[in-house]
PDB file of C-alpha atoms in Angstrom:
ATOM      1  CA  UNK A1184     186.286-223.128 250.536  1.00 46.00           C
ATOM      2  CA  UNK A1185     182.717-221.875 250.315  1.00 43.00           C
ATOM      3  CA  UNK A1186     183.075-221.120 246.434  1.00 45.00           C
ATOM      4  CA  UNK A1187     184.591-224.644 245.699  1.00 44.00           C
ATOM      5  CA  UNK A1188     181.837-226.260 247.934  1.00 48.00           C
ATOM      6  CA  UNK A1189     179.078-224.358 246.258  1.00 51.00           C
ATOM      7  CA  UNK A1190     180.671-225.050 242.836  1.00 49.00           C
ATOM      8  CA  UNK A1191     180.327-229.030 243.699  1.00 52.00           C
ATOM      9  CA  UNK A1192     176.857-228.734 244.846  1.00 47.00           C
ATOM     10  CA  UNK A1193     175.690-226.883 241.820  1.00 55.00           C
ATOM     11  CA  UNK A1194     177.623-229.388 239.640  1.00 49.00           C
ATOM     12  CA  UNK A1195     175.927-232.339 241.153  1.00 52.00           C
ATOM     13  CA  UNK A1196     172.465-230.436 240.839  1.00 48.00           C
ATOM     14  CA  UNK A1197     173.008-229.824 237.061  1.00 50.00           C
ATOM     15  CA  UNK A1198     174.415-233.153 236.467  1.00 49.00           C
ATOM     16  CA  UNK A1199     171.217-234.949 237.624  1.00 44.00           C
ATOM     17  CA  UNK A1200     169.147-232.666 235.484  1.00 41.00           C
ATOM     18  CA  UNK A1201     171.150-232.715 232.301  1.00 43.00           C
ATOM     19  CA  UNK A1202     172.394-236.209 231.558  1.00 40.00           C
ATOM     20  CA  UNK A1203     172.664-239.596 233.252  1.00 36.00           C
ATOM     21  CA  UNK A1204     175.393-239.608 235.813  1.00 34.00           C
ATOM     22  CA  UNK A1205     177.556-242.164 234.040  1.00 34.00           C
ATOM     23  CA  UNK A1206     178.190-240.251 231.314  1.00 33.00           C
ATOM     24  CA  UNK A1207     180.107-237.543 233.257  1.00 28.00           C
ATOM     25  CA  UNK A1208     183.463-237.797 234.616  1.00 32.00           C
ATOM     26  CA  UNK A1209     184.269-237.192 238.403  1.00 32.00           C
ATOM     27  CA  UNK A1210     182.874-234.040 239.303  1.00 32.00           C
ATOM     28  CA  UNK A1211     186.439-233.133 240.988  1.00 33.00           C
ATOM     29  CA  UNK A1212     188.094-232.787 237.849  1.00 33.00           C
ATOM     30  CA  UNK A1213     185.611-230.050 236.735  1.00 37.00           C
ATOM     31  CA  UNK A1214     185.505-231.337 233.210  1.00 40.00           C
ATOM     32  CA  UNK A1215     182.457-232.201 231.244  1.00 37.00           C
ATOM     33  CA  UNK A1216     183.061-234.650 228.289  1.00 38.00           C
ATOM     34  CA  UNK A1217     181.114-233.763 225.243  1.00 38.00           C
ATOM     35  CA  UNK A1218     181.343-237.376 223.679  1.00 39.00           C
ATOM     36  CA  UNK A1219     177.722-237.975 224.110  1.00 38.00           C
ATOM     37  CA  UNK A1220     174.908-239.257 222.065  1.00 33.00           C
ATOM     38  CA  UNK A1221     173.029-235.932 221.902  1.00 33.00           C
ATOM     39  CA  UNK A1222     172.228-234.739 218.225  1.00 34.00           C
ATOM     40  CA  UNK A1223     169.776-231.953 217.604  1.00 47.00           C
ATOM     41  CA  UNK A1224     166.816-233.434 219.401  1.00 43.00           C
ATOM     42  CA  UNK A1225     163.363-232.501 218.070  1.00 46.00           C
ATOM     43  CA  UNK A1226     160.160-232.752 220.148  1.00 48.00           C
ATOM     44  CA  UNK A1227     156.745-232.659 218.373  1.00 48.00           C
ATOM     45  CA  UNK A1228     154.101-230.152 219.303  1.00 47.00           C
ATOM     46  CA  UNK A1229     151.734-232.033 221.282  1.00 48.00           C
ATOM     47  CA  UNK A1230     148.755-229.995 220.833  1.00 48.00           C
ATOM     48  CA  UNK A1231     148.373-229.521 216.960  1.00 50.00           C
ATOM     49  CA  UNK A1232     145.331-227.230 217.298  1.00 64.00           C
ATOM     50  CA  UNK A1233     147.340-224.616 219.207  1.00 78.00           C
ATOM     51  CA  UNK A1234     150.237-223.443 217.214  1.00 92.00           C
ATOM     52  CA  UNK A1235     153.245-222.877 219.407  1.00 97.00           C
ATOM     53  CA  UNK A1236     155.086-219.693 220.065  1.00 98.00           C
ATOM     54  CA  UNK A1237     158.801-218.996 219.133  1.00 98.00           C
ATOM     55  CA  UNK A1238     161.893-218.532 221.224  1.00 98.00           C
ATOM     56  CA  UNK A1239     163.537-215.473 220.134  1.00 98.00           C
ATOM     57  CA  UNK A1240     166.814-214.682 221.830  1.00 98.00           C
ATOM     58  CA  UNK A1241     168.920-211.329 221.677  1.00 98.00           C
ATOM     59  CA  UNK A1242     172.494-211.593 222.110  1.00 98.00           C
ATOM     60  CA  UNK A1243     175.453-209.156 222.080  1.00 96.00           C
ATOM     61  CA  UNK A1244     178.003-207.158 224.044  1.00 95.00           C
ATOM     62  CA  UNK A1245     177.031-205.055 226.949  1.00 90.00           C
ATOM     63  CA  UNK A1246     175.380-201.695 226.038  1.00 88.00           C
ATOM     64  CA  UNK A1247     174.494-203.102 222.481  1.00 93.00           C
ATOM     65  CA  UNK A1248     170.960-202.305 222.887  1.00 94.00           C
ATOM     66  CA  UNK A1249     169.408-205.614 223.528  1.00 95.00           C
ATOM     67  CA  UNK A1250     167.075-204.612 226.329  1.00 93.00           C
ATOM     68  CA  UNK A1251     165.574-201.489 224.424  1.00 95.00           C
ATOM     69  CA  UNK A1252     165.118-203.685 221.263  1.00 97.00           C
ATOM     70  CA  UNK A1253     163.668-206.531 223.334  1.00 97.00           C
ATOM     71  CA  UNK A1254     160.881-204.016 224.721  1.00 97.00           C
ATOM     72  CA  UNK A1255     160.193-202.606 221.094  1.00 98.00           C
ATOM     73  CA  UNK A1256     159.722-206.039 219.691  1.00 98.00           C
ATOM     74  CA  UNK A1257     157.493-207.109 222.488  1.00 98.00           C
ATOM     75  CA  UNK A1258     155.039-204.124 221.767  1.00 98.00           C
ATOM     76  CA  UNK A1259     155.263-204.840 218.150  1.00 98.00           C
ATOM     77  CA  UNK A1260     154.329-208.488 218.227  1.00 98.00           C
ATOM     78  CA  UNK A1261     151.729-207.766 220.936  1.00 98.00           C
ATOM     79  CA  UNK A1262     150.234-205.041 218.546  1.00 98.00           C
ATOM     80  CA  UNK A1263     149.824-207.706 215.985  1.00 98.00           C
ATOM     81  CA  UNK A1264     147.811-209.829 218.300  1.00 98.00           C
ATOM     82  CA  UNK A1265     150.280-212.460 219.374  1.00 98.00           C
ATOM     83  CA  UNK A1266     150.797-213.824 222.803  1.00 98.00           C
ATOM     84  CA  UNK A1267     154.118-212.698 223.836  1.00 98.00           C
ATOM     85  CA  UNK A1268     156.229-212.404 226.786  1.00 98.00           C
ATOM     86  CA  UNK A1269     159.814-211.269 227.441  1.00 97.00           C
ATOM     87  CA  UNK A1270     162.297-212.152 230.051  1.00 95.00           C
ATOM     88  CA  UNK A1271     165.997-211.801 230.672  1.00 95.00           C
ATOM     89  CA  UNK A1272     168.953-213.731 232.175  1.00 96.00           C
ATOM     90  CA  UNK A1273     170.099-213.794 234.707  1.00 93.00           C
ATOM     91  CA  UNK A1274     166.707-213.571 236.185  1.00 95.00           C
ATOM     92  CA  UNK A1275     167.610-211.859 239.287  1.00 92.00           C
ATOM     93  CA  UNK A1276     164.125-212.447 241.062  1.00 92.00           C
ATOM     94  CA  UNK A1277     165.230-216.226 242.027  1.00 92.00           C
ATOM     95  CA  UNK A1278     167.390-217.261 244.976  1.00 90.00           C
ATOM     96  CA  UNK A1279     170.021-218.264 242.379  1.00 95.00           C
ATOM     97  CA  UNK A1280     169.567-214.986 240.615  1.00 94.00           C
ATOM     98  CA  UNK A1281     170.070-212.974 243.790  1.00 94.00           C
ATOM     99  CA  UNK A1282     173.399-214.709 244.147  1.00 95.00           C
ATOM    100  CA  UNK A1283     174.459-213.853 240.607  1.00 95.00           C
ATOM    101  CA  UNK A1284     173.270-210.228 241.214  1.00 92.00           C
ATOM    102  CA  UNK A1285     175.353-209.802 243.952  1.00 93.00           C
ATOM    103  CA  UNK A1286     178.197-211.169 242.022  1.00 92.00           C
ATOM    104  CA  UNK A1287     177.726-208.869 239.183  1.00 89.00           C
ATOM    105  CA  UNK A1288     177.503-205.960 241.321  1.00 88.00           C
ATOM    106  CA  UNK A1289     180.852-206.837 243.031  1.00 87.00           C
ATOM    107  CA  UNK A1290     179.233-207.421 246.462  1.00 90.00           C
ATOM    108  CA  UNK A1291     180.616-211.070 246.627  1.00 91.00           C
ATOM    109  CA  UNK A1292     183.481-213.044 245.100  1.00 92.00           C
ATOM    110  CA  UNK A1293     182.934-216.462 243.499  1.00 94.00           C
ATOM    111  CA  UNK A1294     185.230-218.803 241.596  1.00 95.00           C
ATOM    112  CA  UNK A1295     184.821-218.815 237.735  1.00 96.00           C
ATOM    113  CA  UNK A1296     183.478-222.198 237.597  1.00 97.00           C
ATOM    114  CA  UNK A1297     180.794-221.645 240.211  1.00 96.00           C
ATOM    115  CA  UNK A1298     179.423-218.388 238.777  1.00 96.00           C
ATOM    116  CA  UNK A1299     179.126-220.058 235.441  1.00 97.00           C
ATOM    117  CA  UNK A1300     177.185-222.891 236.915  1.00 98.00           C
ATOM    118  CA  UNK A1301     175.071-220.495 238.831  1.00 97.00           C
ATOM    119  CA  UNK A1302     174.286-218.937 235.411  1.00 96.00           C
ATOM    120  CA  UNK A1303     173.379-222.055 234.140  1.00 97.00           C
ATOM    121  CA  UNK A1304     171.266-223.143 237.019  1.00 97.00           C
ATOM    122  CA  UNK A1305     169.457-219.870 236.458  1.00 97.00           C
ATOM    123  CA  UNK A1306     168.415-220.775 233.175  1.00 97.00           C
ATOM    124  CA  UNK A1307     167.223-224.460 234.354  1.00 97.00           C
ATOM    125  CA  UNK A1308     165.068-222.785 236.974  1.00 95.00           C
ATOM    126  CA  UNK A1309     162.920-221.415 233.875  1.00 96.00           C
ATOM    127  CA  UNK A1310     163.219-224.202 231.380  1.00 97.00           C
ATOM    128  CA  UNK A1311     159.911-226.090 232.347  1.00 97.00           C
ATOM    129  CA  UNK A1312     157.848-222.880 232.387  1.00 97.00           C
ATOM    130  CA  UNK A1313     159.481-221.675 229.138  1.00 98.00           C
ATOM    131  CA  UNK A1314     158.468-224.923 227.357  1.00 98.00           C
ATOM    132  CA  UNK A1315     154.912-224.897 228.735  1.00 98.00           C
ATOM    133  CA  UNK A1316     154.554-221.140 227.412  1.00 98.00           C
ATOM    134  CA  UNK A1317     155.881-221.976 224.085  1.00 98.00           C
ATOM    135  CA  UNK A1318     153.737-225.041 223.676  1.00 97.00           C
ATOM    136  CA  UNK A1319     150.612-222.928 224.910  1.00 97.00           C
ATOM    137  CA  UNK A1320     151.195-220.458 222.153  1.00 97.00           C
ATOM    138  CA  UNK A1321     153.208-217.636 223.601  1.00 98.00           C
ATOM    139  CA  UNK A1322     156.167-216.352 222.029  1.00 98.00           C
ATOM    140  CA  UNK A1323     159.155-215.444 224.395  1.00 98.00           C
ATOM    141  CA  UNK A1324     161.623-212.836 223.732  1.00 98.00           C
ATOM    142  CA  UNK A1325     164.621-213.506 225.881  1.00 98.00           C
ATOM    143  CA  UNK A1326     167.482-210.960 226.687  1.00 97.00           C
ATOM    144  CA  UNK A1327     170.573-213.009 226.845  1.00 97.00           C
ATOM    145  CA  UNK A1328     170.614-216.903 226.993  1.00 98.00           C
ATOM    146  CA  UNK A1329     173.127-219.781 226.985  1.00 97.00           C
ATOM    147  CA  UNK A1330     175.314-218.028 224.256  1.00 98.00           C
ATOM    148  CA  UNK A1331     176.023-215.146 226.815  1.00 97.00           C
ATOM    149  CA  UNK A1332     177.021-217.731 229.417  1.00 96.00           C
ATOM    150  CA  UNK A1333     179.424-219.595 227.384  1.00 98.00           C
ATOM    151  CA  UNK A1334     180.857-216.413 225.620  1.00 97.00           C
ATOM    152  CA  UNK A1335     181.600-214.608 229.110  1.00 96.00           C
ATOM    153  CA  UNK A1336     182.914-217.651 230.796  1.00 97.00           C
ATOM    154  CA  UNK A1337     185.163-218.926 228.017  1.00 97.00           C
ATOM    155  CA  UNK A1338     186.267-215.099 227.773  1.00 97.00           C
ATOM    156  CA  UNK A1339     187.677-215.616 231.356  1.00 96.00           C
ATOM    157  CA  UNK A1340     189.624-218.505 229.942  1.00 97.00           C
ATOM    158  CA  UNK A1341     187.414-221.505 230.991  1.00 98.00           C
ATOM    159  CA  UNK A1342     187.274-224.272 228.310  1.00 97.00           C
ATOM    160  CA  UNK A1343     184.375-223.410 225.801  1.00 96.00           C
ATOM    161  CA  UNK A1344     183.160-227.139 225.516  1.00 96.00           C
ATOM    162  CA  UNK A1345     183.266-227.264 229.505  1.00 97.00           C
ATOM    163  CA  UNK A1346     181.083-224.122 229.411  1.00 97.00           C
ATOM    164  CA  UNK A1347     178.632-225.574 226.943  1.00 97.00           C
ATOM    165  CA  UNK A1348     177.888-228.869 228.737  1.00 97.00           C
ATOM    166  CA  UNK A1349     175.631-227.534 231.680  1.00 97.00           C
ATOM    167  CA  UNK A1350     173.535-226.188 228.853  1.00 97.00           C
ATOM    168  CA  UNK A1351     172.954-229.384 227.080  1.00 96.00           C
ATOM    169  CA  UNK A1352     169.059-230.107 227.312  1.00 96.00           C
ATOM    170  CA  UNK A1353     167.935-226.400 227.566  1.00 98.00           C
ATOM    171  CA  UNK A1354     165.529-225.204 224.904  1.00 98.00           C
ATOM    172  CA  UNK A1355     167.343-224.227 221.762  1.00 97.00           C
ATOM    173  CA  UNK A1356     166.109-220.813 220.374  1.00 97.00           C
ATOM    174  CA  UNK A1357     164.142-220.698 217.171  1.00 98.00           C
ATOM    175  CA  UNK A1358     166.051-217.479 216.365  1.00 98.00           C
ATOM    176  CA  UNK A1359     169.042-215.782 217.694  1.00 98.00           C
ATOM    177  CA  UNK A1360     169.614-212.028 216.732  1.00 98.00           C
ATOM    178  CA  UNK A1361     173.045-210.855 217.488  1.00 98.00           C
ATOM    179  CA  UNK A1362     173.425-207.048 217.837  1.00 98.00           C
ATOM    180  CA  UNK A1363     176.792-206.376 216.327  1.00 97.00           C
ATOM    181  CA  UNK A1364     178.717-203.598 217.795  1.00 96.00           C
ATOM    182  CA  UNK A1365     182.560-203.026 218.465  1.00 95.00           C
ATOM    183  CA  UNK A1366     183.782-203.225 222.203  1.00 93.00           C
ATOM    184  CA  UNK A1367     184.993-199.616 221.640  1.00 93.00           C
ATOM    185  CA  UNK A1368     181.709-198.157 220.482  1.00 92.00           C
ATOM    186  CA  UNK A1369     179.827-200.027 223.232  1.00 89.00           C
ATOM    187  CA  UNK A1370     182.182-198.440 225.800  1.00 88.00           C
ATOM    188  CA  UNK A1371     181.039-195.109 224.607  1.00 88.00           C
ATOM    189  CA  UNK A1372     177.411-195.566 225.623  1.00 76.00           C
ATOM    190  CA  UNK A1373     175.960-194.215 228.750  1.00 67.00           C
ATOM    191  CA  UNK A1374     176.341-196.386 231.954  1.00 69.00           C
ATOM    192  CA  UNK A1375     179.053-198.486 230.846  1.00 63.00           C
ATOM    193  CA  UNK A1376     181.110-199.596 233.558  1.00 63.00           C
ATOM    194  CA  UNK A1377     178.600-200.111 236.169  1.00 68.00           C
ATOM    195  CA  UNK A1378     178.932-203.748 236.594  1.00 72.00           C
ATOM    196  CA  UNK A1379     181.625-206.336 236.779  1.00 78.00           C
ATOM    197  CA  UNK A1380     181.916-207.450 233.158  1.00 83.00           C
ATOM    198  CA  UNK A1381     181.867-204.026 231.614  1.00 81.00           C
ATOM    199  CA  UNK A1382     185.585-203.469 230.869  1.00 88.00           C
ATOM    200  CA  UNK A1383     186.923-202.870 227.591  1.00 90.00           C
ATOM    201  CA  UNK A1384     189.467-205.362 227.310  1.00 93.00           C
ATOM    202  CA  UNK A1385     187.407-208.112 228.488  1.00 94.00           C
ATOM    203  CA  UNK A1386     184.518-207.340 226.257  1.00 94.00           C
ATOM    204  CA  UNK A1387     186.956-207.624 223.328  1.00 95.00           C
ATOM    205  CA  UNK A1388     187.434-211.375 224.690  1.00 96.00           C
ATOM    206  CA  UNK A1389     183.660-211.820 224.656  1.00 96.00           C
ATOM    207  CA  UNK A1390     183.309-210.537 221.292  1.00 96.00           C
ATOM    208  CA  UNK A1391     185.906-213.240 220.222  1.00 96.00           C
ATOM    209  CA  UNK A1392     184.059-215.770 222.012  1.00 96.00           C
ATOM    210  CA  UNK A1393     180.704-215.023 220.296  1.00 97.00           C
ATOM    211  CA  UNK A1394     182.391-215.138 217.069  1.00 95.00           C
ATOM    212  CA  UNK A1395     183.295-218.758 217.587  1.00 94.00           C
ATOM    213  CA  UNK A1396     179.941-219.557 218.808  1.00 94.00           C
ATOM    214  CA  UNK A1397     177.750-218.032 216.005  1.00 92.00           C
ATOM    215  CA  UNK A1398     176.733-220.090 212.779  1.00 90.00           C
ATOM    216  CA  UNK A1399     174.603-219.318 209.654  1.00 88.00           C
ATOM    217  CA  UNK A1400     171.431-219.545 211.363  1.00 91.00           C
ATOM    218  CA  UNK A1401     172.178-216.425 213.462  1.00 97.00           C
ATOM    219  CA  UNK A1402     170.790-213.063 212.270  1.00 98.00           C
ATOM    220  CA  UNK A1403     173.254-210.245 212.538  1.00 98.00           C
ATOM    221  CA  UNK A1404     172.138-206.687 213.036  1.00 98.00           C
ATOM    222  CA  UNK A1405     174.559-203.568 212.882  1.00 98.00           C
ATOM    223  CA  UNK A1406     173.892-202.260 216.565  1.00 97.00           C
ATOM    224  CA  UNK A1407     175.222-198.851 215.322  1.00 96.00           C
ATOM    225  CA  UNK A1408     172.564-198.028 213.001  1.00 97.00           C
ATOM    226  CA  UNK A1409     169.681-195.938 214.314  1.00 97.00           C
ATOM    227  CA  UNK A1410     167.119-197.476 216.715  1.00 96.00           C
ATOM    228  CA  UNK A1411     164.415-197.171 214.290  1.00 97.00           C
ATOM    229  CA  UNK A1412     166.508-199.228 211.719  1.00 98.00           C
ATOM    230  CA  UNK A1413     167.484-201.897 214.066  1.00 98.00           C
ATOM    231  CA  UNK A1414     163.985-202.171 215.245  1.00 98.00           C
ATOM    232  CA  UNK A1415     162.723-202.762 211.732  1.00 98.00           C
ATOM    233  CA  UNK A1416     164.974-205.325 210.886  1.00 98.00           C
ATOM    234  CA  UNK A1417     164.465-207.295 214.077  1.00 98.00           C
ATOM    235  CA  UNK A1418     160.698-207.032 213.421  1.00 98.00           C
ATOM    236  CA  UNK A1419     160.997-208.749 210.027  1.00 98.00           C
ATOM    237  CA  UNK A1420     163.294-211.668 211.310  1.00 98.00           C
ATOM    238  CA  UNK A1421     161.278-212.150 214.293  1.00 98.00           C
ATOM    239  CA  UNK A1422     157.836-212.209 212.553  1.00 98.00           C
ATOM    240  CA  UNK A1423     159.131-214.783 210.011  1.00 98.00           C
ATOM    241  CA  UNK A1424     160.250-216.744 212.957  1.00 98.00           C
ATOM    242  CA  UNK A1425     156.925-216.577 214.792  1.00 98.00           C
ATOM    243  CA  UNK A1426     155.100-217.691 211.591  1.00 97.00           C
ATOM    244  CA  UNK A1427     157.253-220.808 210.970  1.00 97.00           C
ATOM    245  CA  UNK A1428     156.786-221.898 214.468  1.00 97.00           C
ATOM    246  CA  UNK A1429     152.994-221.519 214.234  1.00 96.00           C
ATOM    247  CA  UNK A1430     153.064-223.663 211.107  1.00 96.00           C
ATOM    248  CA  UNK A1431     154.673-226.749 212.993  1.00 94.00           C
ATOM    249  CA  UNK A1432     158.531-225.998 213.636  1.00 95.00           C
ATOM    250  CA  UNK A1433     159.254-228.481 216.300  1.00 95.00           C
ATOM    251  CA  UNK A1434     160.926-227.360 219.617  1.00 96.00           C
ATOM    252  CA  UNK A1435     164.617-228.490 219.812  1.00 95.00           C
ATOM    253  CA  UNK A1436     167.314-228.675 222.467  1.00 96.00           C
ATOM    254  CA  UNK A1437     170.772-227.427 223.139  1.00 95.00           C
ATOM    255  CA  UNK A1438     173.447-228.493 222.407  1.00 84.00           C
ATOM    256  CA  UNK A1439     173.996-230.574 219.332  1.00 65.00           C
ATOM    257  CA  UNK A1440     177.179-232.327 219.655  1.00 55.00           C
TER     258      UNK A1440
END
């Protein structure tokens, strides 16, 4: 009953944030219709004298090397003189993030719909701050974002369009880098299995979900290459992205439909 009540509360909160209430069906059905008027929405950079930062997202299976490469990319861009910050989702420092952390550590049990909405709410907690930093000229390197939320939840059997719906209106990445590794290879890496989702069969389903989400704009890097080779490829695509944003590329929103 607690999970159902919490799910309903989160649903209503996100419902008020994302889209007008009349565009959603009754929350008791737990269905988010995507017949909406959203397209890719572009927002002008209000301060043309201060080039904006880039939103760079690293995605991939557990143990693909995202965290390590995020740190290396941060050092690289900072070394070039760029204003840059890094973050990761879930952000376990917030009240919502602490609930997620407890769940991931197998210390609590939550309904699949509830935990998906918690992950989404965790990203919404940071949305305004992230936009402000981008507009001020700071590039953000993000370890996991909306794509992870959708990939992992849909791998559990939840409808993929339902999973996307709470993410509508979040900032769209300027670059998505997917570190590609097979689930079998990832399972061979140190520390595998410490958290709830680090199970081989489940990671295979996550990989399939990622495949259905990716498009031509994603940059795919072989995560089995030597660390230095991955680092170099990531630096090239990231720096190109930063330059495009500095030249006036508009900020856009998730999710075009």
